[in-house]
Amino acid sequence: MAGDQCPPDQSRVLPQLSWCGIIEGSQRSPSKTVRHLTNVDKNQFFLQRYGLTERSLEQFLAAALSAGGDYADLYFEYLSSTALAVDESMVKSASQGTSAGCGVRVISGERTGYAYTDDLSPERILHAARTAALIASGPAKTPVVGFQQKAARSLYPIALPSVDAEISAKVELVMRADAAARSYDPRIKEVRASYSDELRNILVVGSDGTLAEDSQPLARMNVSCIAKTDGNSARGSSGGGGRVALDFFFGEKTPEYFAKESARQAILQLDAREAPAGEMEVVLGPGWPGVLLHEAIGHGLEADFNRKQTSAFAGLIGKRVASDKCTIVDNGTMPWRRGSLNVDDEGQPTQNTMLIEKGILKGYLSDKLSARLMGMSDTGNGRRESYEHIPMPRMTNTYMLAGEDDPQDIIHSVKNGIYAVNFGGGQVDITNGKFVFSASEAYLIEDGQITAPIKGATLIGNGPDVLTRVSMVGNDLRLDEGVGTCGKDGQAVPVGVGIPTVKVDRLTVGGTARKESGGFMQ
Amino acid sequence: MSTTQLETGNQKLATDLKELAQEIVRQAIAGGATAAECVIREGDEFSTLVRLGQVETLKESGSKSIGVRVFNGKRAASTYSSDFSRAGLDRMVKSALELSKITSEDPFAGIPEPGQLGSISGDLDLYSADVYSLPGEERISYARRAEKAALDADPRIKNSEGGSFDAATGHKIMANSHGFVGEYRRSYCSIAAIPIAQTEDGAMQRDYWFSVSRNLRQLESPEHVGKVAAQRTLRRLGARKLKTARVPVIFDPLVATSILGHIFEGVEGDSVYRGASFLAGKLGQKIAADQLTVIDDGTVKGGFGTSPFDGEGVPTRRTLVIENGVLKSYLLNTYTAKKLGLQTTGNASRGLAGTPGIGPGNYFLQPGTKTPQQIIGEIKEGLYVTEFLGHGANLVTGDYSRGASGLWISGGELAYPVEEITVAGNLKEMFFNISEIANDLEFRGAMASPTIRIDGLLVGGE
């Protein structure tokens, strides 16, 4: 893993625009193994390890509400992780690490006070609680006595978390990926394969009596290739994973699977032609192209932007924002998925939330703060990158339900357009609704037939109306392989996306070739 | 003197962090490592956000973490931790030593030679304690004033994502088994405003402006920041789409810096040695227009990219990267320099764990003599880009395609705002097609560029 490329302290003071975007990026790097983790009763992890008691938790919350306020919570996090990578057929790097800390939040009306500590001694937590308390100014409030643990799902039960698994097995995974990519084609000259995993133990306690614990595994592999011929080169990338155990990569999705896919893309791109430019019909393949939904509508439906009236979707509940073929949900309850959570980072169980039903906008994604201020229910979407961060509404797994069209018919219906099946990522300006997503594997469609592969190109559109131009929806819904990392206000969280094959009647494609009537001119 | 509480059982002992870093290195060597490096990072942050006149968030905290990289001959591994207890530190070192048994022998692995290590002497003006000197109410007032200036600028600005004041300090300590030990502190503070403007038909636009500095004294006034943010936002109202066209494109300094960043990505040693860069193998060759000179200088007093030594303990320096369009030097750390048979340029960057990467010092495009207005004035029909959306650069092929918004240039004047367009070309040609470089170089981060003009790009729209 490469080191930080910019001083992290400067990025902390730069303005955090609500640039929201998703990247096919690796999860946050390194860490180390904790052996006893799995032997400890899950419910007692923080209490045992740091000598905390329910009584002390109540004391911390009381300190947080010592100057008043409507609500206070504590978020304890203990994160262990492993990362290793093969490069030039050598395992050049391996790293492990742990980090632990506690964030204290106090909400008073629309105001939030926040402080954190990476020292989990009672004195430091009390100090953080008193710092966060400064947001309020009034008589002290008393937190509810006696915590209530809500019955939570078990979406990712794992006997042996991968962070505790033998490192030799992880070395085998990246070495196998390297070999498979190189044997795919002699033109594959550079291969990098990485494996990373983490286990995040969290404990959330709130002044309303909330108590939630979770143990959240996350693992992924990634393979990137460069293909070279005389005077020509191209890249390919593939990866996947989820909240899975190590055996996932020895059974369901093997290193060879990701390696072949990465090598295939690189070889294909060697022959790619210039992409066309201008508005045209665009067919999206199933799976990861669901990044369209994440950018075009997902971020715009996060409750904080709508509460503040800064989203292009503000005030559109009950209105048509998509064609009647579009039904879109955000579902945090899918077993094993990268974007899934038993409880969100405010201790609220996740759910399957209807966002758009047959084209009509139905709801927003909320956290505790926005739910209370907007008088809506908490959808369990309050998430944060770590104990150093304030939670906010975020997506989990966002996807469009399958329609009735045959994917072949969708292709055949296009006279001149592109068929885009893989993307690098995207970004949205939630205020004016403009979004982009960058195709990394796409083809020309000419007279209903997929013809030549084209070079990568950015697609740009307007969130509130792009889905009104979805004229066909395939019966082949697929979710992505588990590669998405979403960034918002400088916080990264893992997410999933999905979509069936869909046809968008008009979207601007940012290629380098002028489009002429009846075809594309090179 | 930086001190920390080291917990050893019940007994607490104050220890200098430089001492601790050296001790961890000695411990790794005693445990069997042939070489070792230790990095410790401490940071504090304060932030306040005011929205529509009311405090929305206040955040204040600090954290500290430590990482170690060990070599077992030609095998490397690293670990990190936020646990500074004796047991936690022991576990970190032991894990790194164990991990170094499973990695591969890499003939080029290793820390710098003793003769390469060192630190620039003298005060580099990187730290000013005054970033934390404002009382709480004053900090809130800075944020509030910036937002108010934006809201007061025009009745069409009715909403806002807020005004903010942030401050942060960082302390970095590094030691290695060749006897290097060094430390430095850096500080930052900033003011920003993010107003939202709305037309009568309800269409909204948002933009921002900010001032960032290593000390409070040089920070621009909140009123200035708010006013510029308002101007930038207002000029976007009523944006139109464009017809697809090949026209001259002017990039303002913020977006030009992003394009200049692709040269950095193309000349950093990691992408060069593996042939993953369109600039690999081009040393000594013409890769850009004649007037293009690019410099990386990690030694500038007070610079955002300045440090006395790099991520491996090598002194930073000034490197001429491109001179009059000719590629003069790659930017390297120890590993990539060895791979290419060259010398490190002191550009190693690193987090707590993992192999060092490559980062910029103060990296910039040398300014020209014309003002941006003169350059715009010479264009009959063209595009002025003020914002990019998305990440559409392929360093391997040079293919470039980004979402963009900005203003249409007509008759040498900024005529009307445009949006939902793309700008596409190939980086290999784009750097040759930089036909104008303005005189408005200003650092707002480690990388900076003046306004530039590039010809031959295809602007995609309707």
CSV table of C-alpha atoms in Angstrom, one decimal, chain A residues 1-5 7-10 12-19 23 29-32 35 49 81 87-88 90-100 110-119 123 131 135 167 171 190 192 226 228 233-235 277-279 308-312 387-390 427-432 434-436 438 455-458 460-462 508-514, chain B residues 41 45 51 55-64 76-82 91 95 98-99 102-106 159 161 166-168 170 186 188 190 192 194 196 204-206 208 210 212 236 241 244 246 270 273-276 304 335 339 349-351 353-355 357-360 387 389-397 399 401-404 419-422 424-425 444-445 458 460-462:
chain,number,residue,atom,x,y,z
A,1,MET,CA,0.0,0.0,0.0
A,2,ALA,CA,1.3,3.4,-0.9
A,3,GLY,CA,1.6,6.0,1.9
A,4,ASP,CA,-0.5,9.1,2.1
A,5,GLN,CA,0.1,11.2,-0.9
A,7,PRO,CA,-0.3,15.8,4.2
A,8,PRO,CA,-3.5,14.6,6.0
A,9,ASP,CA,-3.4,17.6,8.3
A,10,GLN,CA,-3.9,20.0,5.4
A,12,ARG,CA,-8.4,18.4,7.3
A,13,VAL,CA,-8.8,22.1,7.0
A,14,LEU,CA,-9.8,22.3,3.4
A,15,PRO,CA,-13.5,23.0,2.7
A,16,GLN,CA,-15.5,19.8,2.5
A,17,LEU,CA,-17.9,20.3,-0.3
A,18,SER,CA,-20.7,17.9,-0.6
A,19,TRP,CA,-19.0,16.3,-3.5
A,23,ILE,CA,-14.8,5.0,-6.6
A,29,SER,CA,-5.4,0.2,4.4
A,30,PRO,CA,-3.4,-1.6,7.0
A,31,SER,CA,-3.7,-3.1,10.4
A,32,LYS,CA,-3.0,-6.1,12.7
A,35,ARG,CA,-6.1,-13.1,18.6
A,49,ARG,CA,-11.1,-5.0,27.0
A,81,SER,CA,-6.9,-4.9,9.4
A,87,ASP,CA,3.7,-6.8,-7.5
A,88,GLU,CA,6.1,-8.1,-10.2
A,90,MET,CA,6.7,-10.6,-5.5
A,91,VAL,CA,4.9,-10.0,-2.2
A,92,LYS,CA,6.5,-6.7,-1.7
A,93,SER,CA,4.4,-5.4,1.1
A,94,ALA,CA,2.4,-6.8,4.0
A,95,SER,CA,1.0,-4.8,6.8
A,96,GLN,CA,-1.2,-5.1,9.8
A,97,GLY,CA,-2.5,-2.7,12.3
A,98,THR,CA,-5.1,-1.8,14.9
A,99,SER,CA,-6.8,1.4,15.9
A,100,ALA,CA,-9.3,2.1,18.6
A,110,GLU,CA,-29.7,21.4,14.8
A,111,ARG,CA,-26.3,21.8,16.5
A,112,THR,CA,-23.8,19.0,16.9
A,113,GLY,CA,-20.8,19.0,19.2
A,114,TYR,CA,-18.3,16.3,18.6
A,115,ALA,CA,-15.0,15.2,20.2
A,116,TYR,CA,-13.1,11.9,20.1
A,117,THR,CA,-10.2,10.2,21.8
A,118,ASP,CA,-7.9,7.4,20.8
A,119,ASP,CA,-7.2,6.7,24.5
A,123,GLU,CA,-10.6,10.2,32.1
A,131,THR,CA,-15.7,19.0,25.1
A,135,ILE,CA,-22.3,22.8,21.9
A,167,ILE,CA,-1.5,-15.1,6.6
A,171,VAL,CA,-0.3,-14.9,0.4
A,190,GLU,CA,2.3,-5.9,-15.4
A,192,ARG,CA,-0.7,-6.1,-9.2
A,226,ILE,CA,-1.4,-3.6,-17.9
A,228,LYS,CA,1.4,-4.0,-23.8
A,233,SER,CA,-0.7,-0.3,-23.8
A,234,ALA,CA,-3.9,-0.6,-21.9
A,235,ARG,CA,-5.1,-1.3,-18.4
A,277,ALA,CA,-18.9,12.6,-28.2
A,278,GLY,CA,-22.4,14.1,-27.7
A,279,GLU,CA,-25.9,13.0,-26.8
A,308,LYS,CA,-31.3,21.9,4.3
A,309,GLN,CA,-33.0,22.3,0.9
A,310,THR,CA,-29.6,22.0,-0.8
A,311,SER,CA,-30.5,19.0,-3.0
A,312,ALA,CA,-32.0,19.2,-6.5
A,387,TYR,CA,-14.8,7.2,15.5
A,388,GLU,CA,-13.2,10.5,14.4
A,389,HIS,CA,-16.2,11.3,12.2
A,390,ILE,CA,-19.8,12.7,12.8
A,427,GLN,CA,-19.3,12.0,-8.8
A,428,VAL,CA,-22.3,14.3,-8.3
A,429,ASP,CA,-23.0,17.9,-7.5
A,430,ILE,CA,-26.2,17.4,-5.4
A,431,THR,CA,-27.3,21.1,-5.6
A,432,ASN,CA,-27.6,21.4,-9.4
A,434,LYS,CA,-25.3,17.2,-12.5
A,435,PHE,CA,-23.5,13.9,-12.2
A,436,VAL,CA,-20.8,11.9,-14.1
A,438,SER,CA,-16.7,7.1,-16.2
A,455,LYS,CA,-11.9,3.9,-25.1
A,456,GLY,CA,-13.0,5.0,-21.7
A,457,ALA,CA,-15.3,8.0,-21.6
A,458,THR,CA,-17.1,10.1,-19.0
A,460,ILE,CA,-22.6,13.2,-17.8
A,461,GLY,CA,-26.3,13.9,-17.0
A,462,ASN,CA,-28.8,15.6,-14.8
A,508,THR,CA,-24.1,12.9,-23.1
A,509,VAL,CA,-21.0,10.8,-23.8
A,510,GLY,CA,-17.6,12.6,-23.4
A,511,GLY,CA,-15.6,10.9,-26.1
A,512,THR,CA,-13.0,12.3,-28.5
A,513,ALA,CA,-14.7,11.5,-31.8
A,514,ARG,CA,-17.3,13.7,-33.5
B,41,ARG,CA,2.2,11.0,14.0
B,45,GLU,CA,-8.0,19.4,14.8
B,51,ARG,CA,-25.0,27.6,8.7
B,55,VAL,CA,-23.6,27.0,14.8
B,56,GLU,CA,-24.1,23.7,13.1
B,57,THR,CA,-21.1,21.7,14.2
B,58,LEU,CA,-18.2,22.1,16.6
B,59,LYS,CA,-15.5,19.5,16.6
B,60,GLU,CA,-12.3,19.4,18.6
B,61,SER,CA,-9.9,16.5,19.1
B,62,GLY,CA,-6.5,15.0,18.7
B,63,SER,CA,-5.0,11.6,18.1
B,64,LYS,CA,-1.7,9.9,17.9
B,76,ALA,CA,9.8,-6.0,4.2
B,77,ALA,CA,6.7,-5.7,6.4
B,78,SER,CA,5.0,-3.1,8.5
B,79,THR,CA,2.5,-2.7,11.3
B,80,TYR,CA,0.9,0.2,13.1
B,81,SER,CA,-1.1,0.9,16.2
B,82,SER,CA,-2.9,3.6,18.2
B,91,ARG,CA,2.8,-6.5,20.0
B,95,SER,CA,3.9,-8.7,14.5
B,98,GLU,CA,6.6,-12.2,12.0
B,99,LEU,CA,5.0,-10.7,9.0
B,102,ILE,CA,6.2,-14.3,4.7
B,103,THR,CA,6.9,-11.5,2.2
B,104,SER,CA,9.1,-12.0,-0.9
B,105,GLU,CA,12.8,-11.2,-1.3
B,106,ASP,CA,13.0,-8.1,-3.3
B,159,ASN,CA,-29.3,29.3,1.2
B,161,GLU,CA,-24.0,24.9,3.1
B,166,ASP,CA,-10.8,25.1,10.7
B,167,ALA,CA,-7.5,24.6,12.3
B,168,ALA,CA,-5.1,21.7,12.5
B,170,GLY,CA,0.5,17.9,12.9
B,186,ARG,CA,3.1,21.9,10.8
B,188,TYR,CA,-2.9,25.0,9.1
B,190,SER,CA,-8.7,27.9,6.8
B,192,ALA,CA,-14.4,28.8,3.7
B,194,ILE,CA,-20.3,27.5,0.4
B,196,ILE,CA,-26.2,28.4,-2.8
B,204,MET,CA,-29.9,26.1,-7.7
B,205,GLN,CA,-26.2,26.5,-8.1
B,206,ARG,CA,-23.5,26.1,-5.5
B,208,TYR,CA,-17.3,27.9,-2.8
B,210,PHE,CA,-11.6,29.5,0.8
B,212,VAL,CA,-5.8,28.5,3.7
B,236,ARG,CA,-23.2,29.9,-12.6
B,241,LYS,CA,-25.7,23.1,-22.3
B,244,THR,CA,-20.5,19.4,-29.2
B,246,ARG,CA,-13.8,21.6,-30.9
B,270,ASP,CA,6.2,4.0,-9.4
B,273,TYR,CA,9.4,1.9,-13.6
B,274,ARG,CA,6.4,-0.4,-14.3
B,275,GLY,CA,5.6,1.4,-17.6
B,276,ALA,CA,2.2,2.4,-16.4
B,304,PHE,CA,2.2,23.7,1.9
B,335,TYR,CA,12.9,2.1,-4.1
B,339,LYS,CA,14.6,0.3,-9.9
B,349,SER,CA,5.7,10.0,1.2
B,350,ARG,CA,4.3,7.6,3.7
B,351,GLY,CA,1.6,6.9,6.1
B,353,ALA,CA,2.3,1.4,7.4
B,354,GLY,CA,3.1,0.0,4.1
B,355,THR,CA,5.9,0.9,1.6
B,357,GLY,CA,4.8,6.2,-1.9
B,358,ILE,CA,5.8,9.3,-3.8
B,359,GLY,CA,4.4,12.7,-3.0
B,360,PRO,CA,5.0,16.3,-4.2
B,387,GLU,CA,-14.9,23.0,-12.3
B,389,LEU,CA,-16.7,16.5,-12.2
B,390,GLY,CA,-15.4,13.0,-11.9
B,391,HIS,CA,-12.1,11.3,-12.5
B,392,GLY,CA,-11.6,10.5,-16.2
B,393,ALA,CA,-7.8,10.3,-16.8
B,394,ASN,CA,-6.1,7.1,-17.9
B,395,LEU,CA,-2.4,7.4,-17.1
B,396,VAL,CA,-1.5,4.3,-19.1
B,397,THR,CA,-2.9,5.5,-22.4
B,399,ASP,CA,-6.9,9.2,-22.6
B,401,SER,CA,-12.4,12.7,-20.5
B,402,ARG,CA,-13.9,14.8,-17.7
B,403,GLY,CA,-17.3,16.3,-16.8
B,404,ALA,CA,-17.0,20.1,-16.6
B,419,GLU,CA,-22.8,23.0,-17.6
B,420,GLU,CA,-23.4,19.3,-18.2
B,421,ILE,CA,-20.6,19.1,-20.7
B,422,THR,CA,-17.5,17.0,-21.1
B,424,ALA,CA,-11.9,15.2,-23.8
B,425,GLY,CA,-8.5,14.6,-25.4
B,444,ARG,CA,-3.6,26.9,-2.2
B,445,GLY,CA,-2.0,23.5,-1.6
B,458,LEU,CA,-13.4,18.2,-27.9
B,460,GLY,CA,-19.1,17.3,-25.6
B,461,GLY,CA,-22.7,18.4,-25.2
B,462,GLU,CA,-25.9,18.1,-27.0
